[in-house]
Short mmCIF file of C-alpha atoms in Angstrom, two decimals:
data_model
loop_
_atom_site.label_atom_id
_atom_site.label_comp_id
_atom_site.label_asym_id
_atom_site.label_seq_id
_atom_site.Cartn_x
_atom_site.Cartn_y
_atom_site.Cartn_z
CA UNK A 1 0.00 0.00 0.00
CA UNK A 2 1.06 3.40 -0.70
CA UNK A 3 1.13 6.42 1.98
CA UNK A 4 -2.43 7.49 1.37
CA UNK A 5 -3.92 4.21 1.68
CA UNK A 6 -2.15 3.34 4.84
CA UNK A 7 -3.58 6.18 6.41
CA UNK A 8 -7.23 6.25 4.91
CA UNK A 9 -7.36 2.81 5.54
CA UNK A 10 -6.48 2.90 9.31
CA UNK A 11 -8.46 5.82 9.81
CA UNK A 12 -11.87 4.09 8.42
CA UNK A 13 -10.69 1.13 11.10
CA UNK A 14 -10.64 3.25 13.39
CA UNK A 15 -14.05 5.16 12.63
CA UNK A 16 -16.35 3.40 15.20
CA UNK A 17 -13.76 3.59 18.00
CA UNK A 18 -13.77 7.46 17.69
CA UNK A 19 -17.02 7.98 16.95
CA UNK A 20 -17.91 5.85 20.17
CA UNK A 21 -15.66 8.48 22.05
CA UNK A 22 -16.97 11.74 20.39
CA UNK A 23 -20.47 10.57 21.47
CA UNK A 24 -18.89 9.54 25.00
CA UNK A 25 -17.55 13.34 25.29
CA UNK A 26 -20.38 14.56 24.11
CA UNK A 27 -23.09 13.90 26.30
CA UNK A 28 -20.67 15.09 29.55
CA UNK A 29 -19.64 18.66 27.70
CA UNK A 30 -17.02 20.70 30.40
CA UNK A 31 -15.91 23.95 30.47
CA UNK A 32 -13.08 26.14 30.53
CA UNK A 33 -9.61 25.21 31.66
CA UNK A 34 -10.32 21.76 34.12
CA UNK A 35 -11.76 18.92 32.17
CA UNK A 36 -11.86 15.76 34.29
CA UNK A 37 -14.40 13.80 32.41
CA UNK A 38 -12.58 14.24 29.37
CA UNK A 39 -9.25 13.45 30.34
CA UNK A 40 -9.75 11.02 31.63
CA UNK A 41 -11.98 9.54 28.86
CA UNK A 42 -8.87 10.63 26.88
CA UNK A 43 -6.51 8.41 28.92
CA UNK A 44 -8.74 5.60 29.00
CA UNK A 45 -8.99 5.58 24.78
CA UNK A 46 -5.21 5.63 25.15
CA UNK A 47 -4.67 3.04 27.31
CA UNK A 48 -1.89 0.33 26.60
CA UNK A 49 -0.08 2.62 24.02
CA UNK A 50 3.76 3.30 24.45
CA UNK A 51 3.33 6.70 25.04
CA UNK A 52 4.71 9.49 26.70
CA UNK A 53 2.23 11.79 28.79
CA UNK A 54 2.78 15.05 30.68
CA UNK A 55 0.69 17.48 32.28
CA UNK A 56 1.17 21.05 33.70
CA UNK A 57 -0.73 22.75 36.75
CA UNK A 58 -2.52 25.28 35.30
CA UNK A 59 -4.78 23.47 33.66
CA UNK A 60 -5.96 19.91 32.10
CA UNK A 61 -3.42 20.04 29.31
CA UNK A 62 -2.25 17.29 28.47
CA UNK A 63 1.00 16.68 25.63
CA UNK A 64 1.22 12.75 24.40
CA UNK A 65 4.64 12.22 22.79
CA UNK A 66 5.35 9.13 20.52
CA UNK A 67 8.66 8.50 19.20
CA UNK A 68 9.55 6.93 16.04
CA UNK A 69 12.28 4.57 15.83
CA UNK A 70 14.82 7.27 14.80
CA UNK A 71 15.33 10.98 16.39
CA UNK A 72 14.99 13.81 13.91
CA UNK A 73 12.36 16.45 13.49
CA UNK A 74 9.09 16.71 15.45
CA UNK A 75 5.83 17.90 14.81
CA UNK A 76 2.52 18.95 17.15
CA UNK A 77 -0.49 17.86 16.41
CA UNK A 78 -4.10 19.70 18.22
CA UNK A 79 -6.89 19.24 19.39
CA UNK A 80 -9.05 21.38 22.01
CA UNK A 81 -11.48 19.97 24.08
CA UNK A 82 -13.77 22.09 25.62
CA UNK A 83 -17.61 22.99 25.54
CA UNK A 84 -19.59 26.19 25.35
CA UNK A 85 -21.81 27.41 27.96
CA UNK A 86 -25.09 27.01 26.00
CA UNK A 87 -28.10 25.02 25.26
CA UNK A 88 -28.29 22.23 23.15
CA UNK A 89 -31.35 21.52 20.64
CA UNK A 90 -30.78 18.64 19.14
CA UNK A 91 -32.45 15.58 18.72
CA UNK A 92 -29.57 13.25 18.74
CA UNK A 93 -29.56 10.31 21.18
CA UNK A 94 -25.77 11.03 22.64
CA UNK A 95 -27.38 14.91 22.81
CA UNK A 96 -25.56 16.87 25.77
CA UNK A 97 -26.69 15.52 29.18
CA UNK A 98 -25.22 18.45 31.34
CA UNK A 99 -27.98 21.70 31.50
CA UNK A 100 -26.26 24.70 29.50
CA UNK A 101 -23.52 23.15 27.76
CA UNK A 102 -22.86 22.09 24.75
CA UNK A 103 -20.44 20.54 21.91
CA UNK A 104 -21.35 23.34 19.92
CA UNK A 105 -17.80 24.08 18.10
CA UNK A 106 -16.64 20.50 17.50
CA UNK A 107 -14.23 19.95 19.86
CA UNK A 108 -15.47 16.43 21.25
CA UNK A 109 -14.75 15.54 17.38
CA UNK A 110 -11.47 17.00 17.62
CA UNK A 111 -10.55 15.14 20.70
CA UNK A 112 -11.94 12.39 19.05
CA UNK A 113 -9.88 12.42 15.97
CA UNK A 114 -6.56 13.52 17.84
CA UNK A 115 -7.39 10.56 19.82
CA UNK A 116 -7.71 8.34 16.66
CA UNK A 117 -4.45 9.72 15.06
CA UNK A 118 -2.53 9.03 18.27
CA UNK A 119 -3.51 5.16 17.71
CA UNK A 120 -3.13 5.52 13.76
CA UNK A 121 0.57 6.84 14.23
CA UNK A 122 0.97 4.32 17.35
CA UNK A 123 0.25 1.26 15.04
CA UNK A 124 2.52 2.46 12.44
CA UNK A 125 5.44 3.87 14.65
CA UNK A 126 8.04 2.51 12.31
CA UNK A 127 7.31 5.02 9.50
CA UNK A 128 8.14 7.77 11.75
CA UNK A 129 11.10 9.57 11.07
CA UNK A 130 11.20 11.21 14.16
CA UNK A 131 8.69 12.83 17.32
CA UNK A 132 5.33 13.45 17.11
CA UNK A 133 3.54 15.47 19.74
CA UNK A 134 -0.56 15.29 20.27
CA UNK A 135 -1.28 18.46 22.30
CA UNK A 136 -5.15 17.65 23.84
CA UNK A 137 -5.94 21.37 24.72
CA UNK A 138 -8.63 22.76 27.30
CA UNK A 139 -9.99 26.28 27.63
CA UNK A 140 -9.87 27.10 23.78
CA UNK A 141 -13.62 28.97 24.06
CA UNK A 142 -11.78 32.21 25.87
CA UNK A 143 -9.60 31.01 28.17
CA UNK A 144 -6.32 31.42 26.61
CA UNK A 145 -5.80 27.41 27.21
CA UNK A 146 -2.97 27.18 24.36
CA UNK A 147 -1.35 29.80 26.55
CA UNK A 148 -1.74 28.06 29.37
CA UNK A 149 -0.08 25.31 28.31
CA UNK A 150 2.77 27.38 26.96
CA UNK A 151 3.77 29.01 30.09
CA UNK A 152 3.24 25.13 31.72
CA UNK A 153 6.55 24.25 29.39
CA UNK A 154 4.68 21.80 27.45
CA UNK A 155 4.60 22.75 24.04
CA UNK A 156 8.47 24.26 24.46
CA UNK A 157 9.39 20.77 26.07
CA UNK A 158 12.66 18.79 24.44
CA UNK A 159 12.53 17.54 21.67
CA UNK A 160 10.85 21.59 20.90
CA UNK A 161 8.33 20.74 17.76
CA UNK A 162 10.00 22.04 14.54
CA UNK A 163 6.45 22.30 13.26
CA UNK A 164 2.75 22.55 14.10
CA UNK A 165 -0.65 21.10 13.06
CA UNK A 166 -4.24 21.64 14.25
CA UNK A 167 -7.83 21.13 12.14
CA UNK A 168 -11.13 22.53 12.91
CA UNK A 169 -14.49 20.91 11.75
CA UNK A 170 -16.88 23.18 10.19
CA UNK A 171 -20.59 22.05 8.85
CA UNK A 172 -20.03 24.78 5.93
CA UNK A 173 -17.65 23.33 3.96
CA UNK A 174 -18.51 20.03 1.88
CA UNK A 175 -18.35 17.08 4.07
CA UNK A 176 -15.04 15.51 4.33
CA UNK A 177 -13.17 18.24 2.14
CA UNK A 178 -10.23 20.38 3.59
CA UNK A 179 -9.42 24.36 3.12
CA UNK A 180 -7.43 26.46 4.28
CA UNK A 181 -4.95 29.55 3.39
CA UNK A 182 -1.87 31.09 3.99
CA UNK A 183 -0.95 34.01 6.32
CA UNK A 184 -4.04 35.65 8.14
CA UNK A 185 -6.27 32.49 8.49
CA UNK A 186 -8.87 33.40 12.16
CA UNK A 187 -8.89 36.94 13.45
CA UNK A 188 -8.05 39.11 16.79
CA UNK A 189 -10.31 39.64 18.85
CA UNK A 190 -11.51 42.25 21.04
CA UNK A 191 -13.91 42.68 23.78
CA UNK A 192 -15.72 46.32 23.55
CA UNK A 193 -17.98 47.85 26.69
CA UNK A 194 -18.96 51.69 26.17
CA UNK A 195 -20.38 52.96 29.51
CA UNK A 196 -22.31 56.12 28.38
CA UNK A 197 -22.73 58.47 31.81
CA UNK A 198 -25.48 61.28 32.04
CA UNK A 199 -27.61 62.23 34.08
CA UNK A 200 -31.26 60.70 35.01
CA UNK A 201 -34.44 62.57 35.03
CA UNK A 202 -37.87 62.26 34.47
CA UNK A 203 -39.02 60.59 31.10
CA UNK A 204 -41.22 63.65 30.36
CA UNK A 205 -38.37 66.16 31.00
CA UNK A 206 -35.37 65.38 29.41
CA UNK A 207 -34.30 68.61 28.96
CA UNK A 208 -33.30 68.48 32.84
CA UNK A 209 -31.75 65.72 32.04
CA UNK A 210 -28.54 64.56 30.09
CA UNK A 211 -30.18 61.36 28.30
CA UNK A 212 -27.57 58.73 27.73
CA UNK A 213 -29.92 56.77 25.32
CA UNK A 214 -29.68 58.61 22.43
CA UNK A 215 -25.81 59.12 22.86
CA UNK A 216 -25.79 55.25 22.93
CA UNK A 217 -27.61 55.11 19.64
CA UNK A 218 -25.35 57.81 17.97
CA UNK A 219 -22.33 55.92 18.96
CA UNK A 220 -23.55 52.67 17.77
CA UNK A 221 -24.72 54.12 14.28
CA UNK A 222 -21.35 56.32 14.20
CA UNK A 223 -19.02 53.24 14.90
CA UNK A 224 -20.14 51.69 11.95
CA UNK A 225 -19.01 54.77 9.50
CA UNK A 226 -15.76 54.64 11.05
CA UNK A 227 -15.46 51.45 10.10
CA UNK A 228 -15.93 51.74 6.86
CA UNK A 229 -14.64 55.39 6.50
CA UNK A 230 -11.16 54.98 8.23
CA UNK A 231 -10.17 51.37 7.88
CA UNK A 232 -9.09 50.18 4.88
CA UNK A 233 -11.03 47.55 3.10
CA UNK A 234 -8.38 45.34 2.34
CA UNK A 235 -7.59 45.12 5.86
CA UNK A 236 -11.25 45.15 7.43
CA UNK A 237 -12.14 44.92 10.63
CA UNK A 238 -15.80 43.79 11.85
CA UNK A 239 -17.20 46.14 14.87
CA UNK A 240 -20.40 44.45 16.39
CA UNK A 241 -22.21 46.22 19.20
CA UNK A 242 -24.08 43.18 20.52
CA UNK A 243 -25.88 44.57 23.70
CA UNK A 244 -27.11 47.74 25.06
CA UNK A 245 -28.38 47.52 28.64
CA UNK A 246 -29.95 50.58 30.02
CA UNK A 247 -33.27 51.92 32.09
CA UNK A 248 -35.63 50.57 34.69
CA UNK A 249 -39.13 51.11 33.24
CA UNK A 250 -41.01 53.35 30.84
CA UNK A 251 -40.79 56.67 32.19
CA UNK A 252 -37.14 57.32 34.05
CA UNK A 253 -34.36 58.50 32.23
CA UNK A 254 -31.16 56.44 33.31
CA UNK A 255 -28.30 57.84 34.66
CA UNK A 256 -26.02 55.14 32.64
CA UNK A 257 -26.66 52.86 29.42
CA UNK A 258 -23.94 49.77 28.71
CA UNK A 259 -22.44 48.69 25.60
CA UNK A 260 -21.43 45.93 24.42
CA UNK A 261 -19.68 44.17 21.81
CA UNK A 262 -16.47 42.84 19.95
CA UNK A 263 -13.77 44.03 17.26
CA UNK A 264 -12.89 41.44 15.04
CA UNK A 265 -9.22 42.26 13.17
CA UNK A 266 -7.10 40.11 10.51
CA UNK A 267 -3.80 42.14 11.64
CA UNK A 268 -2.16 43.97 14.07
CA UNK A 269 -2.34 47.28 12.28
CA UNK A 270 -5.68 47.43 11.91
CA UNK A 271 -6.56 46.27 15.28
CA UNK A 272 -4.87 48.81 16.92
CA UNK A 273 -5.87 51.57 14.10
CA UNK A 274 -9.68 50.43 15.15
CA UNK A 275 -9.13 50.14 19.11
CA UNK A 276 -7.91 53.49 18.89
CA UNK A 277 -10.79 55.04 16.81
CA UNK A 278 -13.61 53.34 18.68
CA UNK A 279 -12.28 55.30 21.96
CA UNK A 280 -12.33 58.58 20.20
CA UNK A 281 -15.46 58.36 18.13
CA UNK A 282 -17.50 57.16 21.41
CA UNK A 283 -15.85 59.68 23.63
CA UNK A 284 -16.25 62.73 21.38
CA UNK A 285 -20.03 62.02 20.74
CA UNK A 286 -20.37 61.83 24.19
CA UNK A 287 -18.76 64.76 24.95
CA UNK A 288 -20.61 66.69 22.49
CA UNK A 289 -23.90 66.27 24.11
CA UNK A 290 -22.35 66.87 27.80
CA UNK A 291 -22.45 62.85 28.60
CA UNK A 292 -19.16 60.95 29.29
CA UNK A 293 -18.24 57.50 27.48
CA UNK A 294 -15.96 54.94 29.72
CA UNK A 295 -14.23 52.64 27.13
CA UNK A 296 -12.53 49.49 28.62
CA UNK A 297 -11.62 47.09 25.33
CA UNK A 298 -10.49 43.99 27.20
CA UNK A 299 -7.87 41.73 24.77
CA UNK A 300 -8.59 38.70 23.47
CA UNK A 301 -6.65 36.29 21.03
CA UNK A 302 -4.41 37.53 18.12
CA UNK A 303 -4.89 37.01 14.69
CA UNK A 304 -4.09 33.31 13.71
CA UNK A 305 -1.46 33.25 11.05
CA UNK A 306 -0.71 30.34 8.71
CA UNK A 307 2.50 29.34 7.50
CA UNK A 308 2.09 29.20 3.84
CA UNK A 309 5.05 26.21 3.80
CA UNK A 310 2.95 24.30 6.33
CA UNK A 311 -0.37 24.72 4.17
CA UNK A 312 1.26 23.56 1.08
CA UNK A 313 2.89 20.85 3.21
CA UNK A 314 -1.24 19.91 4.36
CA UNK A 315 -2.73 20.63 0.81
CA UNK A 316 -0.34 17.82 -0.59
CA UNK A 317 -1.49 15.58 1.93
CA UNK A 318 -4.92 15.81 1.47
CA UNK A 319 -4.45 15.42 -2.33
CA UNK A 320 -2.98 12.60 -1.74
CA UNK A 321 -5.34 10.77 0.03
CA UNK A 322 -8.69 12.33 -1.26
CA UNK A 323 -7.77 13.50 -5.04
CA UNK A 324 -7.36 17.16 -6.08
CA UNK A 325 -10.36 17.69 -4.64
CA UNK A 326 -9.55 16.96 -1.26
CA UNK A 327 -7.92 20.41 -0.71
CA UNK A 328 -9.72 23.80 -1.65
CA UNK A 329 -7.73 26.91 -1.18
CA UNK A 330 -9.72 29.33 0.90
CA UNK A 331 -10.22 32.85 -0.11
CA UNK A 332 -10.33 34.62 2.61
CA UNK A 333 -9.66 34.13 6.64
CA UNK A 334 -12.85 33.44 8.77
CA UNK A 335 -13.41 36.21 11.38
CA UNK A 336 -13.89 33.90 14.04
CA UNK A 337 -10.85 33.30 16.72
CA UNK A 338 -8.38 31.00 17.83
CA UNK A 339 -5.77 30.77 20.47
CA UNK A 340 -3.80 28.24 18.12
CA UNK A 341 -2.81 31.34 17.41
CA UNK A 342 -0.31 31.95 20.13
CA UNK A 343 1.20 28.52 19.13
CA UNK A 344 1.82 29.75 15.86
CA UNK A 345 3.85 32.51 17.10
CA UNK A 346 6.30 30.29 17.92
CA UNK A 347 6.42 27.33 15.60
CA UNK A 348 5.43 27.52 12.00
CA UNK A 349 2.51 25.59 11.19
CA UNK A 350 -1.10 25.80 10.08
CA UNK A 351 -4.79 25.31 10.69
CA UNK A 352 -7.25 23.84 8.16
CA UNK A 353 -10.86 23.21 8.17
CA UNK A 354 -12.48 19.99 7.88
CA UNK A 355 -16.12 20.00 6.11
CA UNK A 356 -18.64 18.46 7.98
CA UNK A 357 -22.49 18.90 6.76
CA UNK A 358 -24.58 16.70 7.85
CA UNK A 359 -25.95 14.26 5.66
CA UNK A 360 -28.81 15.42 3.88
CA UNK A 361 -27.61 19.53 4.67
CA UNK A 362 -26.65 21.70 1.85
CA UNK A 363 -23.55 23.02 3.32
CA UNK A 364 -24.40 26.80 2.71
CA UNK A 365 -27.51 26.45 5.11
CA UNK A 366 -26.20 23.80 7.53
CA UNK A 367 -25.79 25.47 11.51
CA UNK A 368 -22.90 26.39 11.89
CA UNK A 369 -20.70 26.15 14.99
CA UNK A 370 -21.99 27.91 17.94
CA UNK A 371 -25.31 27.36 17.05
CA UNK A 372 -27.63 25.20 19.45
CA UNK A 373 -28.62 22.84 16.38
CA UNK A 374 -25.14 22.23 15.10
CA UNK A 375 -24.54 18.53 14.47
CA UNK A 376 -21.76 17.25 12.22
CA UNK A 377 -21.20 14.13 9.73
CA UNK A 378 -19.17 11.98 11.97
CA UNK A 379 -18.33 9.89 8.78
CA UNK A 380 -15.84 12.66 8.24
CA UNK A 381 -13.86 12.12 11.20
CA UNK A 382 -11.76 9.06 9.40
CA UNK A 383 -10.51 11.97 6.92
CA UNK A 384 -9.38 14.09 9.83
CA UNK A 385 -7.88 11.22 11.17
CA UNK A 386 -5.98 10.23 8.40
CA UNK A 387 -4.77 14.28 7.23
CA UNK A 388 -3.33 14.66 11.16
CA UNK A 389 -1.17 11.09 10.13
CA UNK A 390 0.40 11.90 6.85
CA UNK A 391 0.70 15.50 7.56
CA UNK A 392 3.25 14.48 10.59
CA UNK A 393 4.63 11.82 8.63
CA UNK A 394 5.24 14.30 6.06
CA UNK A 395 6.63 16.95 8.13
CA UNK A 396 8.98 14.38 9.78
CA UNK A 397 10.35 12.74 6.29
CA UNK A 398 10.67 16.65 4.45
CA UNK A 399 10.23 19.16 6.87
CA UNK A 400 9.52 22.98 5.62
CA UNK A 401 11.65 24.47 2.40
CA UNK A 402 13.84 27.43 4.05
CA UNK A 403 12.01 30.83 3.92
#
């Protein structure tokens, strides 16, 4: 057998295994950085393999190391595990069994597959010319978890990868296909709150009164022009205000109306160019009709940048096992976020996505992740499975052409 059908064939082996533990993780969704349930369902899938494991204190991390028969170059391979803090509506049997959370992104599937590959590589250890790493990451859904496990010394831990490998499943792309691109693939992100300050009065005498409502309304109108008058279009930004919280009942003015919302960027300079804007546009217009605007934008992951070397190195793969159209190039980076980011600041590498529509779904109108009906074709797990194999036994017979 050639390289592709070693690894397709293992990973369709291997399909009910990890689809018996994506259901398994499923059902018990956790949250956040500390992820018992999971681990240890994790461990227990891995049980009997002659593997390295290592943990840090900061969180449920957890770094699996196998070693092929020869040292050379090493490669890390990701998954995330956690849930989102939100309802599921689904009718599936294995649906969430734990009020408020929910599988809604796709990490059980990602555990899942990670967990799959670790076996896949396991069984074929001998092809390996060097390390491979399987980084099983918590606290992905705003937690900084990948950083976490940074400062923990596990990703940095000898033998330090020489590259780096993560998917994400997505229900709209075409079930089973891969895409991805190079340079700025997720965005930064930003969390916004405007706290507009005047002064409360009676409803039918605002002129006593310094009414923050309509300066809240301004602002939200007059952050979108700025958007589109001072960034450039070719390096967007998306500002959302998402909430505005303000009043009692029908006929007080309030003293105070909240903000709130997020700043999504696709590189540094126009992150900062909008983070300073916002301030000044919402402070000005409150200032011009005597209110005050209190602006706290609270960090949150950097833009997630692709090595183009590593994509090419992934697009190959996929060819290889699937057929040209295995790999789409993607045309432009998803303004969702990802702390795979931070790992990518320090070892090249790349994320792809991994289509997913249900069966029967056109993938346009499928629900996408985060929504409370998202369900995936689990069929497409064996092609995740098999991309995270040959990509590291790729990496570890060629490596990345010099830059």
């Amino acid at each position: 057998m050639d390289n592709g059908e070693v690894w397709l064939n293992g990973a369709k082996a291997l399909l009910p295994e990890t689809v018996k533990l994506r259901r398994k993780i499923h059902e018990h969704p956790e949250l956040g950085l500390f992820l018992p349930k999971t681990v240890a369902a994790v461990r227990e899938a891995l049980d009997g393999l002659d593997v390295k494991i290592e943990t840090g204190p900061s969180s449920s991390g957890m770094v699996v190391t196998l070693q092929g028969p020869t040292q050379g170059r090493t490669v890390i391979l990701r998954g995330d595990m956690d849930a989102l803090p939100m309802p599921e509506d689904t009718d599936l049997p294995f649906k969430s069994k734990e009020p408020g959370k929910m599988h809604a992104c796709g990490h059980d599937s990602h555990t899942a597959m990670l967990a799959g590959a670790v076996k896949l590589l396991h069984a074929h250890r001998g092809r390996l010319a060097g390390t491979v790493k399987f980084m099983f990451q918590p606290g992905e859904e705003g937690y900084f978890g990948a950083v976490k496990m940074i400062e923990d010394g596990l990703i940095d831990r000898h033998p330090k990868p020489d590259g780096a490998f993560a998917m994400h499943i997505t229900p709209n792309v075409p079930t089973g296909m891969f895409t991805a691109k190079a340079g700025a693939f997720m965005a930064a992100t930003d969390v916004i709150n405007i706290k507009v300050v005047g002064k409360g009065g009676h409803a039918s005498q605002p002129h006593f009164t310094i009414d923050p409502m309509p300066v809240a309304c301004e602002i939200v109108l007059a952050l979108q022009s700025f958007v589109t008058r001072k960034i450039s279009a070719f390096d967007p930004v998306v500002l959302t205000i998402a909430k505005i919280d303000g009043g009692t009942t029908n006929n007080v003015i309030p003293e105070s109306v909240n903000l709130v919302g997020t700043l999504r960027s696709v590189s540094e300079h126009s992150r900062k160019r909008a983070k300073e804007g916002l301030a000044h546009v919402a402070k000005k217009i409150a200032e011009a009709h005597e209110a005050r605007a209190e602006v706290t934008l609270t960090p949150g992951y950097d833009v997630t940048i692709n090595d183009g070397r590593m994509v090419d190195l992934a697009a190959a793969s996929a060819r290889e096992l699937f057929g040209e159209r295995g790999f789409m190039p993607m045309p432009s980076p998803v303004m969702g976020a990802e702390d795979w980011s931070y790992v990518l600041q320090r070892i090249p590498g790349c994320m792809v996505f991994l289509g997913v529509t249900p069966e029967g779904c056109d993938h346009h109108h499928a629900a996408p992740c985060h929504s409370n009906k998202m369900m995936l074709d689990e069929n497409a797990m064996a092609n995740g499975i098999a991309l995270y194999a040959a990509v590291a036994e790729r990496f570890l017979d060629q490596g990345l052409p010099a830059r």
